[in-house]
Amino acid sequence: EEEKETLTEFPPPIPFRKRIPMMMSDSLAMVFAWCLLFSTRYVFVRIAYKVMAAVAGRIILALTLSIFAGLIVFGLDAIDDLIRHRASAAAAVTVLNTVIGSLAILIGFSWESCFDAGVAAVSSSAVHRRVCKFAMGTAVFVFLVPAWKRHILTKVMALEDMKAHRMRALHKKSSHGSSYTPLSQREHPAKV
């Protein structure tokens, strides 16, 4: 019953002095994603201009960035697992989460660029280009939003629920006294 009550309550609002740094961090992460997207696009254009002018070039760029970002995220996740157990690692975990979020934005931007180029290529031969673009955008919305809701949103909600449950258990454990003592605070026997 206690869990049902906590799930229906809204969390308290974040104080203004904490929201400003969070918004600045998110904004800078988005700037980082845009800069990385356009710098890699510039490199790809310098290497093969004719390929990058086509939709296939944007797909190659998006695939390359997705693979690159995936490898970086796996590496950052391993680092996160190593430092999460330390008491003073809260700032490092926040930084890692921000970088991972910015890489996710980068992947989204690169695939959006592919979609935009594809829509422009298909609608370029249509008589009513704007109507064609609107119809394709509506079709994508109609097919993708239910799939997103069914697969991605449910997983995100389940993961957030698991995280909240884990945090409540950790809070209860720490408030009732824990038998765990960090290594730095343990008494070490005198060396003989």
Short mmCIF file of C-alpha atoms in Angstrom, two decimals:
data_model
loop_
_atom_site.label_atom_id
_atom_site.label_comp_id
_atom_site.label_asym_id
_atom_site.label_seq_id
_atom_site.Cartn_x
_atom_site.Cartn_y
_atom_site.Cartn_z
CA GLU A 1 0.00 0.00 0.00
CA GLU A 2 2.87 2.37 0.76
CA GLU A 3 4.25 1.97 -2.77
CA LYS A 4 0.87 2.78 -4.32
CA GLU A 5 0.72 6.00 -2.34
CA THR A 6 4.21 7.09 -3.38
CA LEU A 7 3.52 6.37 -7.04
CA THR A 8 0.42 8.57 -7.12
CA GLU A 9 2.04 11.54 -5.39
CA PHE A 10 3.90 14.14 -7.38
CA PRO A 11 7.48 14.76 -6.34
CA PRO A 12 8.23 18.12 -4.79
CA PRO A 13 9.40 20.77 -7.26
CA ILE A 14 13.11 21.26 -7.66
CA PRO A 15 14.29 24.55 -6.13
CA PHE A 16 15.14 27.32 -8.57
CA ARG A 17 18.81 27.50 -7.54
CA LYS A 18 19.19 23.81 -8.45
CA ARG A 19 17.22 24.05 -11.70
CA ILE A 20 19.48 26.69 -13.26
CA PRO A 21 22.64 24.53 -13.20
CA MET A 22 20.62 21.55 -14.46
CA MET A 23 19.26 23.60 -17.36
CA MET A 24 22.72 24.95 -18.18
CA SER A 25 24.17 21.45 -18.10
CA ASP A 26 21.44 20.13 -20.42
CA SER A 27 21.86 23.09 -22.76
CA LEU A 28 25.62 22.61 -22.96
CA ALA A 29 25.10 18.88 -23.57
CA MET A 30 22.86 19.74 -26.52
CA VAL A 31 25.45 22.20 -27.86
CA PHE A 32 28.05 19.43 -27.55
CA ALA A 33 25.81 17.08 -29.55
CA TRP A 34 25.24 19.67 -32.30
CA CYS A 35 28.96 20.46 -32.52
CA LEU A 36 29.89 16.80 -32.73
CA LEU A 37 27.24 16.17 -35.40
CA PHE A 38 28.32 19.05 -37.62
CA SER A 39 32.03 18.42 -37.13
CA THR A 40 31.66 14.77 -38.15
CA ARG A 41 29.46 15.83 -41.06
CA TYR A 42 32.19 18.27 -42.12
CA VAL A 43 34.81 15.50 -41.98
CA PHE A 44 32.58 13.16 -43.99
CA VAL A 45 31.93 15.86 -46.60
CA ARG A 46 35.66 16.55 -46.92
CA ILE A 47 36.31 12.84 -47.45
CA ALA A 48 33.51 12.04 -49.91
CA TYR A 49 31.41 14.99 -51.05
CA LYS A 50 29.29 13.15 -53.63
CA VAL A 51 28.29 10.38 -51.22
CA MET A 52 27.36 12.84 -48.45
CA ALA A 53 25.12 14.83 -50.78
CA ALA A 54 22.84 11.79 -51.09
CA VAL A 55 20.59 10.22 -48.47
CA ALA A 56 22.95 7.22 -48.30
CA GLY A 57 25.73 9.49 -47.06
CA ARG A 58 23.59 10.72 -44.19
CA ILE A 59 22.69 7.14 -43.32
CA ILE A 60 26.38 6.19 -43.27
CA LEU A 61 27.07 9.19 -41.01
CA ALA A 62 24.20 8.25 -38.67
CA LEU A 63 25.36 4.62 -38.50
CA THR A 64 28.94 5.70 -37.80
CA LEU A 65 27.86 8.10 -35.06
CA SER A 66 25.52 5.49 -33.56
CA ILE A 67 28.28 2.88 -33.39
CA PHE A 68 30.76 5.44 -32.02
CA ALA A 69 28.29 6.67 -29.39
CA GLY A 70 27.33 3.12 -28.44
CA LEU A 71 30.96 2.19 -27.80
CA ILE A 72 31.51 5.35 -25.77
CA VAL A 73 28.35 4.70 -23.71
CA PHE A 74 29.49 1.15 -22.92
CA GLY A 75 32.84 2.52 -21.78
CA LEU A 76 31.24 5.25 -19.69
CA ASP A 77 28.84 2.73 -18.18
CA ALA A 78 31.79 0.58 -17.09
CA ILE A 79 33.40 3.64 -15.51
CA ASP A 80 30.08 4.48 -13.84
CA ASP A 81 29.87 0.99 -12.35
CA LEU A 82 33.40 1.31 -10.97
CA ILE A 83 32.93 4.70 -9.30
CA ARG A 84 29.29 4.42 -8.19
CA HIS A 85 30.25 2.56 -5.01
CA ARG A 86 32.42 5.39 -3.75
CA ALA A 87 30.76 7.89 -1.46
CA SER A 88 32.23 10.99 -3.15
CA ALA A 89 31.29 9.94 -6.69
CA ALA A 90 27.95 11.76 -6.96
CA ALA A 91 29.38 14.55 -9.12
CA ALA A 92 31.18 12.09 -11.38
CA VAL A 93 28.00 10.04 -11.85
CA THR A 94 26.13 13.24 -12.76
CA VAL A 95 28.78 14.16 -15.33
CA LEU A 96 28.72 10.67 -16.84
CA ASN A 97 24.91 10.75 -17.09
CA THR A 98 25.07 14.15 -18.80
CA VAL A 99 27.63 12.93 -21.36
CA ILE A 100 25.57 9.80 -22.03
CA GLY A 101 22.48 11.96 -22.47
CA SER A 102 24.29 14.24 -24.91
CA LEU A 103 25.39 11.22 -26.94
CA ALA A 104 21.77 10.07 -27.05
CA ILE A 105 20.80 13.51 -28.37
CA LEU A 106 23.57 13.21 -30.97
CA ILE A 107 22.19 9.91 -32.22
CA GLY A 108 18.69 11.38 -32.39
CA PHE A 109 19.91 14.41 -34.35
CA SER A 110 21.84 12.28 -36.83
CA TRP A 111 18.87 10.00 -37.57
CA GLU A 112 16.54 13.00 -37.79
CA SER A 113 18.87 14.39 -40.43
CA CYS A 114 18.52 11.12 -42.39
CA PHE A 115 14.76 11.25 -42.13
CA ASP A 116 14.70 14.88 -43.24
CA ALA A 117 16.87 14.12 -46.28
CA GLY A 118 14.71 11.11 -47.15
CA VAL A 119 11.49 13.10 -46.92
CA ALA A 120 13.00 15.85 -49.05
CA ALA A 121 14.12 13.30 -51.67
CA VAL A 122 10.72 11.59 -51.86
CA SER A 123 8.71 14.81 -51.86
CA SER A 124 10.92 16.48 -54.49
CA SER A 125 9.15 14.56 -57.25
CA ALA A 126 5.64 15.23 -55.89
CA VAL A 127 3.41 17.94 -57.31
CA HIS A 128 2.41 19.25 -53.87
CA ARG A 129 5.62 19.02 -51.89
CA ARG A 130 4.30 20.46 -48.63
CA VAL A 131 1.29 18.18 -48.60
CA CYS A 132 3.55 15.19 -49.31
CA LYS A 133 5.90 16.13 -46.44
CA PHE A 134 2.96 16.60 -44.08
CA ALA A 135 1.44 13.24 -45.08
CA MET A 136 4.74 11.40 -44.56
CA GLY A 137 5.27 13.08 -41.19
CA THR A 138 1.75 12.15 -40.13
CA ALA A 139 2.26 8.54 -41.25
CA VAL A 140 5.48 8.29 -39.25
CA PHE A 141 3.71 9.73 -36.21
CA VAL A 142 0.80 7.29 -36.54
CA PHE A 143 3.09 4.26 -36.79
CA LEU A 144 5.97 5.20 -34.49
CA VAL A 145 4.24 6.72 -31.46
CA PRO A 146 2.26 3.56 -30.58
CA ALA A 147 5.40 1.42 -31.00
CA TRP A 148 7.40 3.88 -28.87
CA LYS A 149 4.68 3.83 -26.22
CA ARG A 150 4.46 0.04 -26.22
CA HIS A 151 8.18 -0.75 -26.16
CA ILE A 152 10.41 2.15 -25.14
CA LEU A 153 8.17 4.10 -22.76
CA THR A 154 7.15 1.01 -20.79
CA LYS A 155 10.80 0.00 -20.34
CA VAL A 156 11.79 3.48 -19.21
CA MET A 157 8.92 3.59 -16.73
CA ALA A 158 9.83 0.14 -15.38
CA LEU A 159 13.49 1.16 -14.98
CA GLU A 160 12.52 4.37 -13.19
CA ASP A 161 10.23 2.38 -10.89
CA MET A 162 13.05 -0.07 -10.14
CA LYS A 163 15.41 2.83 -9.42
CA ALA A 164 12.88 4.46 -7.06
CA HIS A 165 12.33 1.14 -5.28
CA ARG A 166 16.09 0.63 -4.93
CA MET A 167 16.54 4.17 -3.57
CA ARG A 168 13.75 3.65 -1.02
CA ALA A 169 15.33 0.37 0.11
CA LEU A 170 18.73 2.04 0.36
CA HIS A 171 17.22 4.91 2.35
CA LYS A 172 15.47 2.50 4.73
CA LYS A 173 18.69 0.53 5.16
CA SER A 174 20.70 3.66 5.93
CA SER A 175 18.09 5.04 8.35
CA HIS A 176 17.93 1.76 10.32
CA GLY A 177 21.66 1.51 10.61
CA SER A 178 23.78 -0.46 8.26
CA SER A 179 26.42 -2.99 9.14
CA TYR A 180 28.46 -1.84 6.13
CA THR A 181 31.34 0.50 6.88
CA PRO A 182 33.32 2.04 4.02
CA LEU A 183 36.92 0.87 3.79
CA SER A 184 38.26 4.34 4.48
CA GLN A 185 36.37 4.50 7.82
CA ARG A 186 37.27 1.05 9.10
CA GLU A 187 39.75 0.56 11.90
CA HIS A 188 42.84 -1.10 10.62
CA PRO A 189 44.78 -3.45 12.89
CA ALA A 190 48.28 -2.33 13.72
CA LYS A 191 50.91 -3.96 11.58
CA VAL A 192 53.24 -6.24 13.48
#
